[in-house]
mmCIF file of C-alpha atoms in Angstrom:
data_model
loop_
_atom_site.group_PDB
_atom_site.id
_atom_site.type_symbol
_atom_site.label_atom_id
_atom_site.label_comp_id
_atom_site.label_asym_id
_atom_site.label_seq_id
_atom_site.Cartn_x
_atom_site.Cartn_y
_atom_site.Cartn_z
ATOM 1 C CA UNK A 768 12.000 21.480 16.531
ATOM 2 C CA UNK A 769 8.895 23.047 18.002
ATOM 3 C CA UNK A 770 6.632 21.294 15.559
ATOM 4 C CA UNK A 771 3.589 20.805 17.736
ATOM 5 C CA UNK A 772 1.796 23.866 16.372
ATOM 6 C CA UNK A 773 2.641 22.972 12.771
ATOM 7 C CA UNK A 774 0.769 19.691 13.060
ATOM 8 C CA UNK A 775 -2.381 21.601 13.972
ATOM 9 C CA UNK A 776 -2.345 23.874 10.901
ATOM 10 C CA UNK A 777 -3.563 21.902 7.866
ATOM 11 C CA UNK A 778 -0.711 19.436 8.101
ATOM 12 C CA UNK A 779 -2.815 16.381 8.846
ATOM 13 C CA UNK A 780 -5.792 14.641 7.286
ATOM 14 C CA UNK A 781 -6.903 11.945 9.692
ATOM 15 C CA UNK A 782 -3.742 9.926 10.325
ATOM 16 C CA UNK A 783 -2.039 11.255 7.172
ATOM 17 C CA UNK A 784 0.574 13.920 7.861
ATOM 18 C CA UNK A 785 2.249 16.321 5.433
ATOM 19 C CA UNK A 786 2.850 20.023 4.852
ATOM 20 C CA UNK A 787 4.469 19.945 1.398
ATOM 21 C CA UNK A 788 2.658 21.104 -1.717
ATOM 22 C CA UNK A 789 2.344 17.508 -2.915
ATOM 23 C CA UNK A 790 0.580 16.505 0.291
ATOM 24 C CA UNK A 791 -1.682 19.535 0.314
ATOM 25 C CA UNK A 792 -2.727 18.517 -3.209
ATOM 26 C CA UNK A 793 -3.329 14.978 -1.941
ATOM 27 C CA UNK A 794 -5.531 16.286 0.891
ATOM 28 C CA UNK A 795 -7.578 18.212 -1.684
ATOM 29 C CA UNK A 796 -7.998 15.031 -3.753
ATOM 30 C CA UNK A 797 -9.160 13.119 -0.669
ATOM 31 C CA UNK A 798 -11.748 15.784 0.100
ATOM 32 C CA UNK A 799 -12.975 15.819 -3.498
ATOM 33 C CA UNK A 800 -13.245 12.019 -3.661
ATOM 34 C CA UNK A 801 -15.021 11.883 -0.290
ATOM 35 C CA UNK A 802 -17.697 14.310 -1.477
ATOM 36 C CA UNK A 803 -18.986 11.844 -4.064
ATOM 37 C CA UNK A 804 -19.537 8.122 -4.418
ATOM 38 C CA UNK A 805 -17.132 7.528 -7.297
ATOM 39 C CA UNK A 806 -14.740 4.554 -7.450
ATOM 40 C CA UNK A 807 -11.185 5.519 -6.500
ATOM 41 C CA UNK A 808 -7.898 3.848 -7.458
ATOM 42 C CA UNK A 809 -5.030 4.773 -5.117
ATOM 43 C CA UNK A 810 -1.602 4.148 -6.630
ATOM 44 C CA UNK A 811 1.707 4.412 -4.801
ATOM 45 C CA UNK A 812 4.757 2.570 -3.560
ATOM 46 C CA UNK A 813 4.695 0.204 -0.601
ATOM 47 C CA UNK A 814 4.601 2.078 2.696
ATOM 48 C CA UNK A 815 3.090 5.323 1.404
ATOM 49 C CA UNK A 816 -0.142 4.921 3.387
ATOM 50 C CA UNK A 817 -2.634 3.899 0.707
ATOM 51 C CA UNK A 818 -5.005 2.221 3.182
ATOM 52 C CA UNK A 819 -4.936 5.339 5.384
ATOM 53 C CA UNK A 820 -6.028 7.351 2.354
ATOM 54 C CA UNK A 821 -8.850 4.911 1.617
ATOM 55 C CA UNK A 822 -9.991 5.121 5.241
ATOM 56 C CA UNK A 823 -9.837 8.932 5.148
ATOM 57 C CA UNK A 824 -12.051 8.970 2.048
ATOM 58 C CA UNK A 825 -14.563 6.684 3.757
ATOM 59 C CA UNK A 826 -14.496 8.589 7.053
ATOM 60 C CA UNK A 827 -15.296 11.856 5.277
ATOM 61 C CA UNK A 828 -17.965 10.458 2.969
ATOM 62 C CA UNK A 829 -21.714 10.048 3.270
ATOM 63 C CA UNK A 830 -21.057 6.375 4.110
ATOM 64 C CA UNK A 831 -18.858 7.137 7.131
ATOM 65 C CA UNK A 832 -21.323 5.622 9.612
ATOM 66 C CA UNK A 833 -21.466 2.410 7.591
ATOM 67 C CA UNK A 834 -18.918 -0.464 7.415
ATOM 68 C CA UNK A 835 -15.411 -0.087 6.004
ATOM 69 C CA UNK A 836 -14.159 -3.517 4.932
ATOM 70 C CA UNK A 837 -10.562 -3.921 3.735
ATOM 71 C CA UNK A 838 -9.366 -6.886 1.659
ATOM 72 C CA UNK A 839 -5.716 -7.662 0.943
ATOM 73 C CA UNK A 840 -5.932 -9.361 -2.450
ATOM 74 C CA UNK A 841 -2.340 -10.601 -2.199
ATOM 75 C CA UNK A 842 -3.027 -12.425 1.067
ATOM 76 C CA UNK A 843 -6.095 -14.477 0.106
ATOM 77 C CA UNK A 844 -5.369 -18.002 -1.212
ATOM 78 C CA UNK A 845 -6.704 -18.353 -4.753
ATOM 79 C CA UNK A 846 -9.027 -21.213 -3.812
ATOM 80 C CA UNK A 847 -10.682 -19.096 -1.117
ATOM 81 C CA UNK A 848 -11.152 -15.802 -2.979
ATOM 82 C CA UNK A 849 -14.658 -16.506 -4.281
ATOM 83 C CA UNK A 850 -16.074 -17.679 -0.953
ATOM 84 C CA UNK A 851 -14.434 -14.817 0.934
ATOM 85 C CA UNK A 852 -15.751 -12.194 -1.483
ATOM 86 C CA UNK A 853 -19.260 -13.551 -2.031
ATOM 87 C CA UNK A 854 -19.791 -15.931 0.878
ATOM 88 C CA UNK A 855 -21.004 -19.500 0.608
ATOM 89 C CA UNK A 856 -23.937 -21.749 1.435
ATOM 90 C CA UNK A 857 -23.603 -24.980 3.453
ATOM 91 C CA UNK A 858 -22.187 -27.789 1.329
ATOM 92 C CA UNK A 859 -20.814 -25.428 -1.342
ATOM 93 C CA UNK A 860 -17.452 -27.172 -1.034
ATOM 94 C CA UNK A 861 -15.718 -29.688 1.196
ATOM 95 C CA UNK A 862 -15.690 -28.354 4.746
ATOM 96 C CA UNK A 863 -18.409 -25.746 4.181
ATOM 97 C CA UNK A 864 -20.722 -26.848 6.973
ATOM 98 C CA UNK A 865 -22.544 -23.562 7.446
ATOM 99 C CA UNK A 866 -23.457 -20.367 5.639
ATOM 100 C CA UNK A 867 -20.656 -17.788 5.467
ATOM 101 C CA UNK A 868 -21.252 -14.100 4.804
ATOM 102 C CA UNK A 869 -18.676 -12.687 2.367
ATOM 103 C CA UNK A 870 -17.017 -9.294 2.192
ATOM 104 C CA UNK A 871 -19.630 -7.865 -0.194
ATOM 105 C CA UNK A 872 -22.411 -8.514 2.309
ATOM 106 C CA UNK A 873 -20.293 -7.339 5.236
ATOM 107 C CA UNK A 874 -19.659 -4.024 3.465
ATOM 108 C CA UNK A 875 -23.241 -3.489 2.284
ATOM 109 C CA UNK A 876 -24.195 0.235 2.356
ATOM 110 C CA UNK A 877 -20.569 1.016 3.214
ATOM 111 C CA UNK A 878 -17.136 0.893 1.557
ATOM 112 C CA UNK A 879 -15.226 -2.113 0.223
ATOM 113 C CA UNK A 880 -11.474 -1.523 -0.096
ATOM 114 C CA UNK A 881 -9.423 -3.821 -2.334
ATOM 115 C CA UNK A 882 -5.767 -3.488 -1.323
ATOM 116 C CA UNK A 883 -3.136 -4.814 -3.764
ATOM 117 C CA UNK A 884 -5.801 -5.184 -6.447
ATOM 118 C CA UNK A 885 -3.078 -5.936 -9.012
ATOM 119 C CA UNK A 886 -2.543 -9.332 -7.369
ATOM 120 C CA UNK A 887 -6.100 -10.518 -7.991
ATOM 121 C CA UNK A 888 -6.078 -13.468 -10.447
ATOM 122 C CA UNK A 889 -7.609 -12.786 -13.873
ATOM 123 C CA UNK A 890 -10.527 -15.186 -13.432
ATOM 124 C CA UNK A 891 -11.688 -13.327 -10.326
ATOM 125 C CA UNK A 892 -11.113 -9.944 -11.952
ATOM 126 C CA UNK A 893 -13.852 -10.921 -14.407
ATOM 127 C CA UNK A 894 -16.215 -11.934 -11.593
ATOM 128 C CA UNK A 895 -15.483 -8.741 -9.666
ATOM 129 C CA UNK A 896 -16.196 -6.642 -12.755
ATOM 130 C CA UNK A 897 -19.538 -8.383 -13.233
ATOM 131 C CA UNK A 898 -20.597 -7.623 -9.662
ATOM 132 C CA UNK A 899 -19.513 -3.987 -9.962
ATOM 133 C CA UNK A 900 -21.503 -3.635 -13.184
ATOM 134 C CA UNK A 901 -24.637 -5.481 -12.116
ATOM 135 C CA UNK A 902 -24.569 -4.623 -8.400
ATOM 136 C CA UNK A 903 -25.651 -8.137 -7.474
ATOM 137 C CA UNK A 904 -24.109 -11.546 -6.830
ATOM 138 C CA UNK A 905 -24.771 -15.047 -5.554
ATOM 139 C CA UNK A 906 -23.133 -16.827 -2.659
ATOM 140 C CA UNK A 907 -20.995 -19.786 -3.657
ATOM 141 C CA UNK A 908 -23.340 -22.760 -3.863
ATOM 142 C CA UNK A 909 -26.393 -20.513 -3.683
ATOM 143 C CA UNK A 910 -29.221 -19.855 -6.139
ATOM 144 C CA UNK A 911 -30.698 -16.565 -4.884
ATOM 145 C CA UNK A 912 -29.409 -13.218 -6.130
ATOM 146 C CA UNK A 913 -28.264 -10.689 -3.531
ATOM 147 C CA UNK A 914 -28.251 -6.957 -4.295
ATOM 148 C CA UNK A 915 -25.283 -4.946 -3.076
ATOM 149 C CA UNK A 916 -24.915 -1.246 -2.324
ATOM 150 C CA UNK A 917 -21.234 -0.507 -1.812
ATOM 151 C CA UNK A 918 -18.623 2.050 -2.705
ATOM 152 C CA UNK A 919 -15.417 0.529 -4.087
ATOM 153 C CA UNK A 920 -11.932 1.829 -3.350
ATOM 154 C CA UNK A 921 -8.822 0.023 -4.583
ATOM 155 C CA UNK A 922 -5.067 0.396 -4.168
ATOM 156 C CA UNK A 923 -1.957 -0.965 -5.805
ATOM 157 C CA UNK A 924 1.812 -0.536 -5.764
ATOM 158 C CA UNK A 925 1.984 -1.830 -9.338
ATOM 159 C CA UNK A 926 1.763 -0.107 -12.705
ATOM 160 C CA UNK A 927 -1.583 -1.517 -13.806
ATOM 161 C CA UNK A 928 -1.194 -0.122 -17.314
ATOM 162 C CA UNK A 929 1.908 -2.310 -17.694
ATOM 163 C CA UNK A 930 -0.060 -5.251 -16.293
ATOM 164 C CA UNK A 931 -2.786 -4.615 -18.864
ATOM 165 C CA UNK A 932 -0.245 -4.632 -21.694
ATOM 166 C CA UNK A 933 1.255 -7.860 -20.328
ATOM 167 C CA UNK A 934 -2.194 -9.463 -20.135
ATOM 168 C CA UNK A 935 -2.342 -9.779 -16.335
ATOM 169 C CA UNK A 936 -5.001 -7.158 -15.596
ATOM 170 C CA UNK A 937 -8.309 -6.474 -17.327
ATOM 171 C CA UNK A 938 -8.526 -3.083 -18.984
ATOM 172 C CA UNK A 939 -12.289 -2.853 -18.436
ATOM 173 C CA UNK A 940 -11.855 -3.473 -14.696
ATOM 174 C CA UNK A 941 -9.079 -0.889 -14.556
ATOM 175 C CA UNK A 942 -11.341 1.788 -16.036
ATOM 176 C CA UNK A 943 -14.156 0.777 -13.689
ATOM 177 C CA UNK A 944 -11.880 1.152 -10.642
ATOM 178 C CA UNK A 945 -9.894 4.197 -11.776
ATOM 179 C CA UNK A 946 -12.794 6.585 -12.269
ATOM 180 C CA UNK A 947 -10.994 8.857 -9.786
ATOM 181 C CA UNK A 948 -7.242 8.052 -9.705
ATOM 182 C CA UNK A 949 -5.033 9.222 -6.848
ATOM 183 C CA UNK A 950 -1.235 8.887 -6.961
ATOM 184 C CA UNK A 951 0.550 9.014 -3.602
ATOM 185 C CA UNK A 952 4.016 10.617 -3.742
ATOM 186 C CA UNK A 953 6.919 8.594 -2.276
ATOM 187 C CA UNK A 954 8.615 10.053 0.790
ATOM 188 C CA UNK A 955 11.817 10.865 -1.152
ATOM 189 C CA UNK A 956 9.766 13.265 -3.294
ATOM 190 C CA UNK A 957 8.458 15.141 -0.265
ATOM 191 C CA UNK A 958 11.437 15.340 2.057
ATOM 192 C CA UNK A 959 9.993 18.496 3.596
ATOM 193 C CA UNK A 960 7.502 16.249 5.403
ATOM 194 C CA UNK A 961 10.187 14.124 7.078
ATOM 195 C CA UNK A 962 10.708 16.481 10.090
ATOM 196 C CA UNK A 963 7.047 16.590 11.115
ATOM 197 C CA UNK A 964 6.562 12.882 10.454
ATOM 198 C CA UNK A 965 9.660 12.013 12.481
ATOM 199 C CA UNK A 966 8.490 14.260 15.321
ATOM 200 C CA UNK A 967 5.049 12.659 15.255
ATOM 201 C CA UNK A 968 6.497 9.134 15.472
ATOM 202 C CA UNK A 969 9.014 10.193 18.136
ATOM 203 C CA UNK A 970 6.265 11.447 20.431
ATOM 204 C CA UNK A 971 4.160 8.352 19.788
ATOM 205 C CA UNK A 972 6.871 5.797 20.557
ATOM 206 C CA UNK A 973 8.676 7.739 23.277
ATOM 207 C CA UNK A 974 5.392 7.918 25.183
ATOM 208 C CA UNK A 975 4.710 4.223 24.640
ATOM 209 C CA UNK A 976 8.196 3.286 25.854
ATOM 210 C CA UNK A 977 8.077 5.857 28.665
ATOM 211 C CA UNK A 978 11.350 7.238 27.327
ATOM 212 C CA UNK A 979 11.830 10.978 28.061
ATOM 213 C CA UNK A 980 13.209 11.861 24.607
ATOM 214 C CA UNK A 981 12.121 15.416 23.887
ATOM 215 C CA UNK A 982 13.423 16.042 20.379
ATOM 216 C CA UNK A 983 15.570 14.923 17.435
ATOM 217 C CA UNK A 984 19.096 16.288 17.205
ATOM 218 C CA UNK A 985 20.019 18.425 14.199
ATOM 219 C CA UNK A 986 22.493 15.831 12.909
ATOM 220 C CA UNK A 987 19.986 13.004 13.239
ATOM 221 C CA UNK A 988 17.308 15.015 11.471
ATOM 222 C CA UNK A 989 19.712 15.786 8.637
ATOM 223 C CA UNK A 990 20.437 12.065 8.242
ATOM 224 C CA UNK A 991 16.736 11.333 8.016
ATOM 225 C CA UNK A 992 16.131 14.043 5.428
ATOM 226 C CA UNK A 993 18.972 12.768 3.240
ATOM 227 C CA UNK A 994 17.856 9.121 3.399
ATOM 228 C CA UNK A 995 15.814 7.867 0.408
ATOM 229 C CA UNK A 996 13.440 5.647 2.438
ATOM 230 C CA UNK A 997 12.555 3.006 -0.166
ATOM 231 C CA UNK A 998 10.005 1.735 2.369
ATOM 232 C CA UNK A 999 8.528 5.242 2.596
ATOM 233 C CA UNK A 1000 6.578 6.412 5.675
ATOM 234 C CA UNK A 1001 6.332 2.874 7.049
ATOM 235 C CA UNK A 1002 10.125 2.594 6.993
ATOM 236 C CA UNK A 1003 10.541 5.987 8.679
ATOM 237 C CA UNK A 1004 8.130 4.932 11.406
ATOM 238 C CA UNK A 1005 10.065 1.693 11.963
ATOM 239 C CA UNK A 1006 13.372 3.595 12.123
ATOM 240 C CA UNK A 1007 12.048 5.988 14.776
ATOM 241 C CA UNK A 1008 10.386 3.221 16.794
ATOM 242 C CA UNK A 1009 13.656 1.286 16.913
ATOM 243 C CA UNK A 1010 15.724 4.403 17.635
ATOM 244 C CA UNK A 1011 13.598 5.217 20.682
ATOM 245 C CA UNK A 1012 14.584 1.859 22.184
ATOM 246 C CA UNK A 1013 18.288 2.513 21.613
ATOM 247 C CA UNK A 1014 18.477 6.173 22.670
ATOM 248 C CA UNK A 1015 19.748 6.909 26.200
ATOM 249 C CA UNK A 1016 19.732 10.732 26.104
ATOM 250 C CA UNK A 1017 16.881 13.221 25.842
ATOM 251 C CA UNK A 1018 17.777 13.925 22.185
ATOM 252 C CA UNK A 1019 17.555 11.335 19.435
ATOM 253 C CA UNK A 1020 21.126 10.955 18.149
ATOM 254 C CA UNK A 1021 22.390 9.744 14.710
ATOM 255 C CA UNK A 1022 23.883 6.545 16.135
ATOM 256 C CA UNK A 1023 20.434 5.430 17.314
ATOM 257 C CA UNK A 1024 18.884 5.630 13.845
ATOM 258 C CA UNK A 1025 20.710 2.587 12.417
ATOM 259 C CA UNK A 1026 19.804 3.644 8.885
ATOM 260 C CA UNK A 1027 22.419 1.280 7.505
ATOM 261 C CA UNK A 1028 20.134 -1.597 8.555
ATOM 262 C CA UNK A 1029 17.226 -0.401 6.424
ATOM 263 C CA UNK A 1030 16.541 -1.421 2.858
ATOM 264 C CA UNK A 1031 18.060 1.845 1.674
ATOM 265 C CA UNK A 1032 21.485 0.741 2.827
ATOM 266 C CA UNK A 1033 21.436 -2.379 0.674
ATOM 267 C CA UNK A 1034 20.432 -0.819 -2.606
ATOM 268 C CA UNK A 1035 23.985 -0.207 -3.812
ATOM 269 C CA UNK A 1036 24.316 -3.948 -4.311
ATOM 270 C CA UNK A 1037 21.743 -3.739 -7.117
ATOM 271 C CA UNK A 1038 22.963 -0.567 -8.760
ATOM 272 C CA UNK A 1039 23.799 -2.092 -12.135
ATOM 273 C CA UNK A 1040 26.898 -1.870 -14.336
ATOM 274 C CA UNK A 1041 30.253 -0.641 -13.080
ATOM 275 C CA UNK A 1042 30.649 1.571 -16.148
ATOM 276 C CA UNK A 1043 28.802 4.751 -15.196
ATOM 277 C CA UNK A 1044 28.327 5.678 -18.860
ATOM 278 C CA UNK A 1045 26.366 2.507 -19.630
ATOM 279 C CA UNK A 1046 22.586 2.871 -19.648
ATOM 280 C CA UNK A 1047 20.602 -0.341 -19.217
ATOM 281 C CA UNK A 1048 17.044 -0.851 -20.491
ATOM 282 C CA UNK A 1049 14.468 -0.706 -17.695
ATOM 283 C CA UNK A 1050 13.558 -4.362 -18.171
ATOM 284 C CA UNK A 1051 17.185 -5.379 -17.625
ATOM 285 C CA UNK A 1052 17.409 -3.258 -14.473
ATOM 286 C CA UNK A 1053 14.234 -4.895 -13.148
ATOM 287 C CA UNK A 1054 15.534 -8.359 -14.012
ATOM 288 C CA UNK A 1055 18.807 -7.725 -12.136
ATOM 289 C CA UNK A 1056 16.966 -6.397 -9.098
ATOM 290 C CA UNK A 1057 14.775 -9.526 -8.985
ATOM 291 C CA UNK A 1058 17.782 -11.824 -9.411
ATOM 292 C CA UNK A 1059 19.546 -10.023 -6.554
ATOM 293 C CA UNK A 1060 16.475 -10.248 -4.286
ATOM 294 C CA UNK A 1061 16.134 -13.981 -4.932
ATOM 295 C CA UNK A 1062 19.840 -14.499 -4.253
ATOM 296 C CA UNK A 1063 19.771 -12.560 -0.978
ATOM 297 C CA UNK A 1064 16.668 -14.442 0.221
ATOM 298 C CA UNK A 1065 17.994 -17.858 -0.886
ATOM 299 C CA UNK A 1066 15.193 -18.096 -3.479
ATOM 300 C CA UNK A 1067 12.468 -17.592 -0.883
ATOM 301 C CA UNK A 1068 9.846 -15.969 -3.104
ATOM 302 C CA UNK A 1069 7.721 -14.739 -0.191
ATOM 303 C CA UNK A 1070 10.686 -12.914 1.390
ATOM 304 C CA UNK A 1071 11.884 -11.628 -1.971
ATOM 305 C CA UNK A 1072 8.437 -10.262 -2.862
ATOM 306 C CA UNK A 1073 8.155 -8.549 0.524
ATOM 307 C CA UNK A 1074 11.629 -7.003 0.173
ATOM 308 C CA UNK A 1075 10.790 -5.758 -3.326
ATOM 309 C CA UNK A 1076 7.489 -4.293 -2.140
ATOM 310 C CA UNK A 1077 5.346 -6.379 -4.517
ATOM 311 C CA UNK A 1078 2.915 -9.264 -4.166
ATOM 312 C CA UNK A 1079 4.127 -12.836 -4.593
ATOM 313 C CA UNK A 1080 1.836 -13.297 -7.611
ATOM 314 C CA UNK A 1081 3.463 -10.285 -9.241
ATOM 315 C CA UNK A 1082 6.927 -11.669 -8.516
ATOM 316 C CA UNK A 1083 6.025 -15.004 -10.132
ATOM 317 C CA UNK A 1084 4.711 -13.144 -13.170
ATOM 318 C CA UNK A 1085 7.928 -11.158 -13.518
ATOM 319 C CA UNK A 1086 10.075 -14.268 -12.990
ATOM 320 C CA UNK A 1087 8.193 -15.908 -15.845
ATOM 321 C CA UNK A 1088 8.651 -12.788 -17.971
ATOM 322 C CA UNK A 1089 12.432 -12.900 -17.506
ATOM 323 C CA UNK A 1090 12.669 -16.713 -17.722
ATOM 324 C CA UNK A 1091 13.967 -17.001 -14.153
ATOM 325 C CA UNK A 1092 13.709 -20.412 -12.460
ATOM 326 C CA UNK A 1093 10.943 -20.654 -9.856
#
């Protein structure tokens, strides 16, 4: 494909790769956000590279020499959120035998990145808003006030405006975080980037596996371009990494891609009514998709949430909305 030179001509921003108009616009937004100290909310589907964008903003900002601390809000147990964010003093709770420095202190003078911010429980949304407004906090169990100088970036794969309407996200926190909103396009909306992304991942994983694959065959590339990639760039990377292990020639062939094993191949099972003229309300489509995911995963909510590309807290909220048994 002779793409090496293309990757050197404005087709990459840090580890983010793209030559389409949508990605060039995204690169401009990253540069603009990096020039200031404004809060940024990065919105996009799972696998679109939201943390890479946050890191690119930090790395090109005036805080680039300072810490970049990333927090996955969906992965922190609710009973540990406060101590992990703000730290704690000895004896603050059972098992707290020593002082712990929280994420706010770790990120001081740098950037604090809240990934999956939509999964933060409401009670902690209020506490986070207070810290962002007052720029100070106390450790759990402490009495002294600690000033904080951080830049806040946040990301979500959810529609936070829907969450606000449903009462699961604070509108005031949303406006505080979304001073500079960035929406990341899904891979299916920028298929022109698939060839250079695939080539990039091929070189990366062929070198790691010491496999002398030099290129992607025309047929294989066409298959990739036509695939919807519900898991976005992360899914494409996984497909290429796996294909490198299967391929035995110096060209990546269609049979090595195994696209039928990706999430895209299973979506027909959730496609809705058999009558093509019937149009279902969006809520009913979402309900059916959730029911299908729970059925396929034998009601394992963690697996179902991962397959759907949402946090487990969000899945529970939607199950409650549709009166589905938990």
